[in-house]
GROMACS .gro file of C-alpha atoms in nm:
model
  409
    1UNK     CA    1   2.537  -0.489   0.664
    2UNK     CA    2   2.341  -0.591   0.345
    3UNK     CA    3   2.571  -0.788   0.110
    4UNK     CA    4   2.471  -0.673  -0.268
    5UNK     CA    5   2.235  -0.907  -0.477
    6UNK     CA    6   2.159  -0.961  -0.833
    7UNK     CA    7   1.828  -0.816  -0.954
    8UNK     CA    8   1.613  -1.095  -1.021
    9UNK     CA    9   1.852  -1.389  -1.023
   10UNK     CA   10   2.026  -1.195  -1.293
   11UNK     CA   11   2.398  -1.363  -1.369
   12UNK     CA   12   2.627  -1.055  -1.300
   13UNK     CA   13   2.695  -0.871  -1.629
   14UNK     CA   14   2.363  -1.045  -1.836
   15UNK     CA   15   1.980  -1.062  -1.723
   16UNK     CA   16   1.779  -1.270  -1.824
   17UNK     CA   17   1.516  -1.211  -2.082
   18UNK     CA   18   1.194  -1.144  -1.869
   19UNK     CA   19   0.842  -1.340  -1.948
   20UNK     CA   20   0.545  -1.138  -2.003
   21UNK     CA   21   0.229  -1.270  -1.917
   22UNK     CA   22  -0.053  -1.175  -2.132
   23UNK     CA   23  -0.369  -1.039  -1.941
   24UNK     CA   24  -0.502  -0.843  -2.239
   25UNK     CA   25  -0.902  -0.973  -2.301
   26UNK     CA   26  -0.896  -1.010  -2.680
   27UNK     CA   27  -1.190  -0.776  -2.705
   28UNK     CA   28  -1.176  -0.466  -2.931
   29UNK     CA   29  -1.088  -0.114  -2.755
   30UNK     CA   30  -1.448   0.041  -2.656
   31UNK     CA   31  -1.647  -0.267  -2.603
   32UNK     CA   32  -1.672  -0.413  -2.237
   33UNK     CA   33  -1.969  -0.547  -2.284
   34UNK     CA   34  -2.275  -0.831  -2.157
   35UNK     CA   35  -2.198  -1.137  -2.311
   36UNK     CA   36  -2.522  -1.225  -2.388
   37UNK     CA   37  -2.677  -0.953  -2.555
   38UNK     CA   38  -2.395  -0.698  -2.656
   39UNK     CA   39  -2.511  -0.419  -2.430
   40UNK     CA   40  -2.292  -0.188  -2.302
   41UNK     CA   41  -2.522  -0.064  -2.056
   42UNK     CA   42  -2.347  -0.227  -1.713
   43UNK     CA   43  -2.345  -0.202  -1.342
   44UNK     CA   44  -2.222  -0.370  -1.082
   45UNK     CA   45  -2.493  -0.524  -0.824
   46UNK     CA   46  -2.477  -0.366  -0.500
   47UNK     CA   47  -2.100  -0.447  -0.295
   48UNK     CA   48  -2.097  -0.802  -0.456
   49UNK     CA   49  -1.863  -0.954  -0.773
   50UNK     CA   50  -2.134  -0.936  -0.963
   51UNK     CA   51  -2.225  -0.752  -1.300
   52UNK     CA   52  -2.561  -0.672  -1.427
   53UNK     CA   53  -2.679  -0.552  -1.742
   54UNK     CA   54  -2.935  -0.322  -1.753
   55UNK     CA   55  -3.107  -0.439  -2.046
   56UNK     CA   56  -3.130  -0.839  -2.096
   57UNK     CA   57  -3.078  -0.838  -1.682
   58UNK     CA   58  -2.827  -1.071  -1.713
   59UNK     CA   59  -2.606  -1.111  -1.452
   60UNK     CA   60  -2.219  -1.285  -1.383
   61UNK     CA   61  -1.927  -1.260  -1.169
   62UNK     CA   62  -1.582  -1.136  -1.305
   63UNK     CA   63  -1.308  -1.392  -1.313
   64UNK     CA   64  -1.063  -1.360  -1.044
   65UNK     CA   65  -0.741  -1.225  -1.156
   66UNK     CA   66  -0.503  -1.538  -0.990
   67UNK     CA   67  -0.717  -1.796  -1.147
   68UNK     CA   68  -0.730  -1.643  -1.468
   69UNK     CA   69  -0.370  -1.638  -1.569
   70UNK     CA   70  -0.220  -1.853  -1.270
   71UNK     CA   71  -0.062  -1.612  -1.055
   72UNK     CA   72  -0.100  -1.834  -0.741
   73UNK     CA   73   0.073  -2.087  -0.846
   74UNK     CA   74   0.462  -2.175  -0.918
   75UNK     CA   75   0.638  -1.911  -0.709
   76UNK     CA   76   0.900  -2.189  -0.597
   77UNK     CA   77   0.971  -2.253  -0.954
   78UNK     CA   78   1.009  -1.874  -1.071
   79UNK     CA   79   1.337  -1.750  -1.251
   80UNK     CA   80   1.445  -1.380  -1.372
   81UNK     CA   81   1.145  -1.121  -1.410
   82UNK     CA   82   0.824  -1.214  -1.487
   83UNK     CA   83   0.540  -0.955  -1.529
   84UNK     CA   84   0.178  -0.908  -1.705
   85UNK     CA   85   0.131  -0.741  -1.982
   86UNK     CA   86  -0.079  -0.431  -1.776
   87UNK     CA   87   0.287  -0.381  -1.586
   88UNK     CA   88   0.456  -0.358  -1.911
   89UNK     CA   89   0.707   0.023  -1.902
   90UNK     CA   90   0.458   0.318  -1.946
   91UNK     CA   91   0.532   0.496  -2.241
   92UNK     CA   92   0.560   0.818  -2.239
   93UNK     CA   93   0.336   0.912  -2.496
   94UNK     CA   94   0.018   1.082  -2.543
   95UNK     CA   95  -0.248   0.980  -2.253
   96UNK     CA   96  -0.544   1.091  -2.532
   97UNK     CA   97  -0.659   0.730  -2.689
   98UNK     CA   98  -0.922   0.717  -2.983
   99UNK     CA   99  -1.145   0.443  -2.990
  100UNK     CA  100  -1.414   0.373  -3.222
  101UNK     CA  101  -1.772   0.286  -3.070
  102UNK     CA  102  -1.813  -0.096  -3.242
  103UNK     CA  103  -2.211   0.043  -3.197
  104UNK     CA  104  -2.228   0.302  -3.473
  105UNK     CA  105  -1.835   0.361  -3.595
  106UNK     CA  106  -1.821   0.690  -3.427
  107UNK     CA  107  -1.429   0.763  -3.296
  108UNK     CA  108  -1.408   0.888  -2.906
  109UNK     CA  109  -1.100   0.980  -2.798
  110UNK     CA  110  -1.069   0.897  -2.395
  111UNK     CA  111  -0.824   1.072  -2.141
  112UNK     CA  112  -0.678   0.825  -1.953
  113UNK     CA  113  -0.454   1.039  -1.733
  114UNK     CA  114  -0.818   1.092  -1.567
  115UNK     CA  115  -1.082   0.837  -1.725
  116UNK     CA  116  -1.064   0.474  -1.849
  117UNK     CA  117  -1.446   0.509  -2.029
  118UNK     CA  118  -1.665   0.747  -2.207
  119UNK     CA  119  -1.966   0.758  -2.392
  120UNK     CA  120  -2.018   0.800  -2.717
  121UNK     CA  121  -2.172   1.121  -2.831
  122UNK     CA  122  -2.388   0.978  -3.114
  123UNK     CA  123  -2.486   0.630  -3.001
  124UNK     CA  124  -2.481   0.661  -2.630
  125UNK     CA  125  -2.265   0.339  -2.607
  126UNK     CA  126  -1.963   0.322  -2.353
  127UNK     CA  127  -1.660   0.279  -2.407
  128UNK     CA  128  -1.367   0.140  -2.232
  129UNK     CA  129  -0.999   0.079  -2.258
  130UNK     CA  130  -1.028  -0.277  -2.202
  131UNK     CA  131  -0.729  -0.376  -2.392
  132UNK     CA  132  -0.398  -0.314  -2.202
  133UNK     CA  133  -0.223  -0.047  -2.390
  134UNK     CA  134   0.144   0.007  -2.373
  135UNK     CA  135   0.106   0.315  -2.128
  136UNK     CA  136   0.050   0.206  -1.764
  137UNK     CA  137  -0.317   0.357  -1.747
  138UNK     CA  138  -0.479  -0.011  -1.752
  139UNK     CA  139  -0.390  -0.236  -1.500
  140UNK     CA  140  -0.425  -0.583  -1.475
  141UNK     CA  141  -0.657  -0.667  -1.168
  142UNK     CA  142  -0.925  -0.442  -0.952
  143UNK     CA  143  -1.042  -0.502  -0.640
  144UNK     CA  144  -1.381  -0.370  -0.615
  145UNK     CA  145  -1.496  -0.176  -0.314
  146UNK     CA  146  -1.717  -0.344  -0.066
  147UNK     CA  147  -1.722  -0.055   0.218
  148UNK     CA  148  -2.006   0.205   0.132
  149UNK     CA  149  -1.960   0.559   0.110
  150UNK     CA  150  -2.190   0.580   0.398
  151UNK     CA  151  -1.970   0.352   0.553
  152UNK     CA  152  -1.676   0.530   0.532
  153UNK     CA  153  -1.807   0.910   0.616
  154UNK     CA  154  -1.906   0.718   0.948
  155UNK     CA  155  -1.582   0.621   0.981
  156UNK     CA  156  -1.387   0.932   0.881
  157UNK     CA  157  -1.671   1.137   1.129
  158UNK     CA  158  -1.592   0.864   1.437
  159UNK     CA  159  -1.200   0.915   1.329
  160UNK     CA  160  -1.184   1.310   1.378
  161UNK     CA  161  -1.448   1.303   1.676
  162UNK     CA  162  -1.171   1.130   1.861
  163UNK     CA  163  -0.907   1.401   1.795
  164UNK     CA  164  -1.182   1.691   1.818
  165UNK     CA  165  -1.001   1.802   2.167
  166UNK     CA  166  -0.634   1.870   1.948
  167UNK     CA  167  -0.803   1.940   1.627
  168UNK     CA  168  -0.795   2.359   1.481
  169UNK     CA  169  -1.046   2.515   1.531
  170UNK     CA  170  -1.151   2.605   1.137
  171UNK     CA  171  -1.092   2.233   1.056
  172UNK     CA  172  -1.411   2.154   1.287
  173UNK     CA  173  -1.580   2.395   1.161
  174UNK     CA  174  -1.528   2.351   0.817
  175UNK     CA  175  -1.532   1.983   0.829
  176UNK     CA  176  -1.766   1.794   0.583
  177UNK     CA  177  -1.755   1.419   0.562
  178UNK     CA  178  -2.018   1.418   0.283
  179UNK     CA  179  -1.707   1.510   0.031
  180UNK     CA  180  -1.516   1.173   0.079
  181UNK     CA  181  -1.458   1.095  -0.249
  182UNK     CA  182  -1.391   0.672  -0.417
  183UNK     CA  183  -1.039   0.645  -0.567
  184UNK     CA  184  -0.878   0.357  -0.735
  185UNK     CA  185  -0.551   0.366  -0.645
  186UNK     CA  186  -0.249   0.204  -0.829
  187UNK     CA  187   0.004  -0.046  -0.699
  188UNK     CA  188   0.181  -0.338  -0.781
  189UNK     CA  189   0.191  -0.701  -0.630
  190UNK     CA  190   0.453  -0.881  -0.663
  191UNK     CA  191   0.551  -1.291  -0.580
  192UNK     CA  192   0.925  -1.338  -0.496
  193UNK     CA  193   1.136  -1.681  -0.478
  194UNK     CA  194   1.391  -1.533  -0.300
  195UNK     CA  195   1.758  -1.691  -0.104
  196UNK     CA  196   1.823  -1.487   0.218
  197UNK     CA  197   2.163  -1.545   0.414
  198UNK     CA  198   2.186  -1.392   0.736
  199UNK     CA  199   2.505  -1.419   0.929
  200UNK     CA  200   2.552  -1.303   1.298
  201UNK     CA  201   2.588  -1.340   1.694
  202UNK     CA  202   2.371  -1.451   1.936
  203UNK     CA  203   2.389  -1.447   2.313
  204UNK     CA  204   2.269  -1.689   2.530
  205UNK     CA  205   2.239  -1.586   2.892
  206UNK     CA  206   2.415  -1.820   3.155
  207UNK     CA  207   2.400  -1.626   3.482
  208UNK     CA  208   2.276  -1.263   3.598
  209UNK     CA  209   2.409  -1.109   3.924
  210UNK     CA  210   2.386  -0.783   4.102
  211UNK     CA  211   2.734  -0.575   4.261
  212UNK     CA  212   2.698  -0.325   4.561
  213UNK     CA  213   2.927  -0.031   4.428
  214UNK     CA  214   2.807   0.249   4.686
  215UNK     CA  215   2.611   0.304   4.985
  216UNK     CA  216   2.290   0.365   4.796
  217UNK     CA  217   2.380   0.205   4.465
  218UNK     CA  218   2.445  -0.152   4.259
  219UNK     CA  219   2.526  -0.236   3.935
  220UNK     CA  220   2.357  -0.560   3.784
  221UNK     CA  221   2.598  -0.743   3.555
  222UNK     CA  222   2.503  -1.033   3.308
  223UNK     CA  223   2.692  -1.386   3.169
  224UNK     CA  224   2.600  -1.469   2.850
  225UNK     CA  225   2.768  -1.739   2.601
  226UNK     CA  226   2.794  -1.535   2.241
  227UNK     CA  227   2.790  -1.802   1.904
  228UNK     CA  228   2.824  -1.777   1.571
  229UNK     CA  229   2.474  -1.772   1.343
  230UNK     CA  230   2.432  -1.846   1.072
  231UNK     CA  231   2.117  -1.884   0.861
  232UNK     CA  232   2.079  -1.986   0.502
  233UNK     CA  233   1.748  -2.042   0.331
  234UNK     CA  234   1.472  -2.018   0.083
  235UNK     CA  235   1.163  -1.787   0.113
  236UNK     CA  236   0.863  -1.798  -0.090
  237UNK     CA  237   0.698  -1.435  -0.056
  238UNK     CA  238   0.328  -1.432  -0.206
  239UNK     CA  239   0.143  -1.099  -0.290
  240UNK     CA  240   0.348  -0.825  -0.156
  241UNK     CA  241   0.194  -0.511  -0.192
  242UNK     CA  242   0.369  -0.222  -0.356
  243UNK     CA  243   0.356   0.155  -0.400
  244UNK     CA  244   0.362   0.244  -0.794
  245UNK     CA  245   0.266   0.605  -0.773
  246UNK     CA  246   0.553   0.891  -0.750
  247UNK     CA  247   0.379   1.085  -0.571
  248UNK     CA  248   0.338   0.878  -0.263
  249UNK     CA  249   0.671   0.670  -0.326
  250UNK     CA  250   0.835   1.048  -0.233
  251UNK     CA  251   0.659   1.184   0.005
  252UNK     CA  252   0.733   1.552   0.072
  253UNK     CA  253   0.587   1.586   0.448
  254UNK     CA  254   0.572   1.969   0.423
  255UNK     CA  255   0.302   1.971   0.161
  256UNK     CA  256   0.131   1.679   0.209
  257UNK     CA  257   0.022   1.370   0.416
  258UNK     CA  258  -0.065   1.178   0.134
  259UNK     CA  259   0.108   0.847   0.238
  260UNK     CA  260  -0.145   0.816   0.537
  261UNK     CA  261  -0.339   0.576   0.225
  262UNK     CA  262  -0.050   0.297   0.277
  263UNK     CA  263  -0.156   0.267   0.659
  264UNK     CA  264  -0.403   0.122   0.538
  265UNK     CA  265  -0.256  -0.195   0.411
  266UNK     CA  266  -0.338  -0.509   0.360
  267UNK     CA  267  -0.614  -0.557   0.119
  268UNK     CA  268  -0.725  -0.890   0.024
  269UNK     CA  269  -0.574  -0.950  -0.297
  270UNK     CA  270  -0.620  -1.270  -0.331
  271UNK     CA  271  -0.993  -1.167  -0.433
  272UNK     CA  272  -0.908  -0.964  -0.703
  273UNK     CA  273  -1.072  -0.966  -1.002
  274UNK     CA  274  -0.937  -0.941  -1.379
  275UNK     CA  275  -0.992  -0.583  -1.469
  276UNK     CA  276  -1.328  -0.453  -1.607
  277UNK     CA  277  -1.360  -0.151  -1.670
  278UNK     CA  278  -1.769  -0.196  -1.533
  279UNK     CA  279  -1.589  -0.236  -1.176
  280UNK     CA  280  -1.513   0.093  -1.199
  281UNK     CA  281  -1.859   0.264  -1.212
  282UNK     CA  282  -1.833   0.601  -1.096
  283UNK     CA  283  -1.521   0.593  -0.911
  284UNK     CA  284  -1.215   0.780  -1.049
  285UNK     CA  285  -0.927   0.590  -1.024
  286UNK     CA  286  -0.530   0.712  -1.035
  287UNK     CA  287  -0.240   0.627  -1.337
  288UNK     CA  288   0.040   0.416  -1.233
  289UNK     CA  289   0.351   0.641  -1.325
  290UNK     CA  290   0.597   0.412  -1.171
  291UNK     CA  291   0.795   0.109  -1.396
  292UNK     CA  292   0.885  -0.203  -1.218
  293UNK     CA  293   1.292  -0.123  -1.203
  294UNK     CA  294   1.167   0.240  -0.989
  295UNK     CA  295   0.987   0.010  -0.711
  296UNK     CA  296   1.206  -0.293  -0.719
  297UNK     CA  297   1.453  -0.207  -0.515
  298UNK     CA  298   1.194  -0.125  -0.259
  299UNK     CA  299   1.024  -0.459  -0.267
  300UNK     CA  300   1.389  -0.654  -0.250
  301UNK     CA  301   1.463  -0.431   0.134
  302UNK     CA  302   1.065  -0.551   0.219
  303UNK     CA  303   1.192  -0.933   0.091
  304UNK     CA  304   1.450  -0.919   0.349
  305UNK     CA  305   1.217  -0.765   0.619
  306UNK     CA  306   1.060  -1.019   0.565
  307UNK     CA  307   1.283  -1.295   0.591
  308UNK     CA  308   1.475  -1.192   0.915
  309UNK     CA  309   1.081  -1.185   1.068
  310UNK     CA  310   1.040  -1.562   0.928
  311UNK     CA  311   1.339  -1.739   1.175
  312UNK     CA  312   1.223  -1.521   1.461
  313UNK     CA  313   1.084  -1.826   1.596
  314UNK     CA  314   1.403  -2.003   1.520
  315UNK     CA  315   1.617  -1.754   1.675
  316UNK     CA  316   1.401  -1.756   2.015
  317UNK     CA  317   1.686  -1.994   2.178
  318UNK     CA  318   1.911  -1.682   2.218
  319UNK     CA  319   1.731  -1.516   2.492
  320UNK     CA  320   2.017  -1.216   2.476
  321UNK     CA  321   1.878  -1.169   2.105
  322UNK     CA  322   2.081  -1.172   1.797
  323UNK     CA  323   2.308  -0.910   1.612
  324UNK     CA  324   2.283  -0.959   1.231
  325UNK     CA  325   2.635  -0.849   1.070
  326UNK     CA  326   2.594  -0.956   0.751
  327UNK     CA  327   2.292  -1.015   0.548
  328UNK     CA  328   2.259  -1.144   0.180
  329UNK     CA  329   1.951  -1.161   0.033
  330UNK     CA  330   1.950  -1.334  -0.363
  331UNK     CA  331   1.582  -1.271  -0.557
  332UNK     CA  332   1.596  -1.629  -0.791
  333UNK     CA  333   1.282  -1.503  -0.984
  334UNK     CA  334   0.982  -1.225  -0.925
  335UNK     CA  335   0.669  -1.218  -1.084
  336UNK     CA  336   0.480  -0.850  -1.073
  337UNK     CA  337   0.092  -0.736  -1.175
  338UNK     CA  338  -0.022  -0.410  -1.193
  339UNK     CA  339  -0.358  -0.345  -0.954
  340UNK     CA  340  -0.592  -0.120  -0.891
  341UNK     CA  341  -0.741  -0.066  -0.490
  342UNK     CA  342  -1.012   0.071  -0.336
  343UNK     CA  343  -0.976   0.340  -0.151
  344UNK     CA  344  -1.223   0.640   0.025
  345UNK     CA  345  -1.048   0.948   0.024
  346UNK     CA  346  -1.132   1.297   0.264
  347UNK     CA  347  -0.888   1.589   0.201
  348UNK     CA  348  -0.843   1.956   0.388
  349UNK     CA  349  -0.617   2.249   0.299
  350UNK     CA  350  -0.464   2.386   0.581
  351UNK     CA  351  -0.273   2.763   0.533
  352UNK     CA  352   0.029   2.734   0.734
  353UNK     CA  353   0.174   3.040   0.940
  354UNK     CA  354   0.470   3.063   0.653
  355UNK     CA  355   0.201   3.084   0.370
  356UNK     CA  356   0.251   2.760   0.238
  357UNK     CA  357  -0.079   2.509   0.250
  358UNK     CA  358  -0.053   2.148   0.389
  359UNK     CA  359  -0.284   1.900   0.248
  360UNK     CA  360  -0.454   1.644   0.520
  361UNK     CA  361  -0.576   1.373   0.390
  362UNK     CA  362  -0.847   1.090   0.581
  363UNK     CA  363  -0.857   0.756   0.451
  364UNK     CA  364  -1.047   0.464   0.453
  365UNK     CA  365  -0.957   0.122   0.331
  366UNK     CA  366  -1.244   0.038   0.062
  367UNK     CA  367  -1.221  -0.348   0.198
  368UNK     CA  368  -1.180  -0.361   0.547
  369UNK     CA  369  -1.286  -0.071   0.657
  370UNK     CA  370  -0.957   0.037   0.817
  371UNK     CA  371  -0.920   0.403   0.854
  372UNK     CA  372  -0.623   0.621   0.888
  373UNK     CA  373  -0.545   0.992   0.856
  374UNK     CA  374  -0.421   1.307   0.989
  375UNK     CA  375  -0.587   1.610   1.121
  376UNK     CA  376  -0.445   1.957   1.132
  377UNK     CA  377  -0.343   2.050   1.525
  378UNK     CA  378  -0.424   2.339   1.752
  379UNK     CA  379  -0.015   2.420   1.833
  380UNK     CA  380  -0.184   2.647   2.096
  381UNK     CA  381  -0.371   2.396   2.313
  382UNK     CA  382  -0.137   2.133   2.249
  383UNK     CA  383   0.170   2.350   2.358
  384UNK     CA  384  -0.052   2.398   2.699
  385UNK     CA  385  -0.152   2.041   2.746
  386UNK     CA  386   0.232   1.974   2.736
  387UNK     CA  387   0.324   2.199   2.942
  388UNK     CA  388   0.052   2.153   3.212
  389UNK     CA  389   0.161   1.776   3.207
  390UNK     CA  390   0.544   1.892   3.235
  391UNK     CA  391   0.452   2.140   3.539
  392UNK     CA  392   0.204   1.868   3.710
  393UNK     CA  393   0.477   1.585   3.672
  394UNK     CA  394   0.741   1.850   3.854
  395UNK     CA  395   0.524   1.943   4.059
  396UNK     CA  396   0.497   1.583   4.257
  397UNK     CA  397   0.887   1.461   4.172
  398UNK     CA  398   1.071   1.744   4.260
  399UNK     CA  399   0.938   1.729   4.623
  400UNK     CA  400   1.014   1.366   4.645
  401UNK     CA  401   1.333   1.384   4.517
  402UNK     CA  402   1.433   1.669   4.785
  403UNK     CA  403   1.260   1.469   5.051
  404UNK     CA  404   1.439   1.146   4.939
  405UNK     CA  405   1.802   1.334   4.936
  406UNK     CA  406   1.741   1.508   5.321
  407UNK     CA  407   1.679   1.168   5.427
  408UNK     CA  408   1.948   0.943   5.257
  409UNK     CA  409   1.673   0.754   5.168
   0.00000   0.00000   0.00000
């Protein structure tokens, strides 16, 4: 069983105060703009880090997020929470922000339940939350997308070709790759300097031998010394990837498939830049509605995941295996940022028989390319396929096993 742990290296009865990094730019709300000219006319270049601006043509490459504010480094040394300022609580206020355009005055007030820019209706300027306000709409990092769209309708057309033979029938017909759409999704990553104790048995196995009991049967028996394990140590856990949307964190299978998009983890973190809102472009990109304390209990069961899968080398002397009975696992410090990844998103509403609608979604991982997703079935066809395998596989055992039983065999 899992022993309980304090949260964070937190003495019991008094946690620590946390450290908040600051990842905010120091620019004014409304003004992501080129640094040598003041444009706010910006694009990125092609799949690349680059940024462009269309007017002086000036181009440079975002800083990346780790090197900026040193989120590589010291995860031995961490203690109690640390976090950046972009995974700060969301507040529960308004999501409506004003900003005034720093090019004529004007204010614009900016959704950012559904945008992180606008443009400014007198000017033309754009603006952009650049700051990271106290809300959970900004995050810390992006990781730009470096699979195409064309890219990824190839790969959501090769994905359903293979499961055309299962697929329903109106889903082929009314299938349309073109509509993949770009999200930015939000999650959290999260460095751990975690102690894990794991206490247990282990068999080693000294002899294996086989009994006659009947005429036609044997029973195989096995030997096996059992010890006492016991392993206590430190893991350093770097990057761990975590869900901070609600609405994939519970997934409600009847409605949706929606947690298909975290099959498609890893992403490549380490490459992330600081966030700018020019990385978006003309992607949309999803709020984080999830705090740190709703996800870490999550991460702390992946910690320890992951530290009974780092001794499986050690362990490989019991040949019988192991049988954890106790585990302890003790987080010393964490350090969380809030991210934003890429991801290329297909969706189909299917009616179901009871009137209710299930929503499939197709996925593509905006980095690697990976795709996952699920396609409505035929029940029909695949309810005959079964049963045509069930009949065929009968078909040739029964026989056997009659002949085998006439002849003692």
């Amino acid at each position: 069983m899992t022993q309980p742990h304090d949260s964070d290296g937190a003495p019991s009865g008094e946690a620590p105060e946390p450290t908040i990094i600051d990842t905010t730019t120091g620019q004014a709300h409304g003004h992501d703009s080129c640094p040598q000219c003041g444009s706010t006319e910006i694009t990125r270049k092609g799949v690349t880090l680059s940024l462009i601006c269309q007017f002086c043509r000036y181009e440079w490459v975002g800083s990346r997020l780790e090197d900026t504010h040193g989120l590589g480094e010291g995860i031995g040394e961490l203690e109690g929470r640390v976090y950046t300022s972009g995974a700060a609580d969301i507040t529960r206020d308004d999501t409506l922000v004003t900003l005034k355009c720093t090019g004529c005055g004007s204010e614009v007030v900016v959704d950012t339940a559904h945008s992180l820019e606008s443009r400014c209706h007198w000017c033309r300027s754009i603006l952009s939350i650049n700051d990271k306000i106290p809300n959970g709409a900004v995050p810390d990092g992006v990781l730009p997308f470096t699979v195409t769209k064309d890219d990824a309708v190839a790969r959501i057309a090769q994905f359903v070709e293979k499961r055309q033979f299962f697929a329903l029938k109106k889903f082929k017909a009314e299938f349309k790759p073109d509509n993949v759409m770009g999200v930015y999704m939000p999650y959290m990553t999260v460095d751990g300097n975690v102690g894990a104790r794991l206490h247990g048995q282990g068999e080693v196995l000294t002899r294996r031998y086989t009994v006659q009991t009947g005429k036609n049967s044997s029973t195989t028996y096995y030997d096996a010394n059992v010890f006492d394990v016991v392993r206590d140590f430190d893991l350093h856990i770097d990057d761990l990837i975590v869900e901070s949307s609600a609405s994939r964190s519970h997934i409600d299978n009847r409605s949706n498939t929606n947690n298909i998009i975290n099959s498609l983890l890893p992403f490549d973190v380490k490459e992330m830049v600081a966030f700018d809102s020019n990385y978006l472009g003309e992607f949309s990109a999803e709020k984080r509605d999830l705090n740190i304390d709703d996800v870490s209990s999550r991460a702390h069961v992946q910690f320890l995941t992951m530290a009974r899968e780092s001794i499986r080398d050690d362990i490989a002397g019991y040949d019988r295996g192991v049988r954890w009975t106790h585990e302890q696992l003790t987080v010393h410090g964490s350090r969380w940022a809030s991210v934003f990844l890429p991801v290329w998103l297909y969706s189909y509403a299917e009616k179901m028989d009871d009137g209710q609608v299930m929503i499939h979604y197709i996925a593509v991982n905006g980095r690697s390319g990976a795709c996952m997703g699920s396609v409505p079935v035929n029940k029909g066809r695949l309810w005959a396929v079964t049963l045509g395998v069930f009949a065929a596989t009968a078909a040739i055992a029964w026989p056997l096993g009659i002949i085998a039983m006439a002849t003692g065999a």
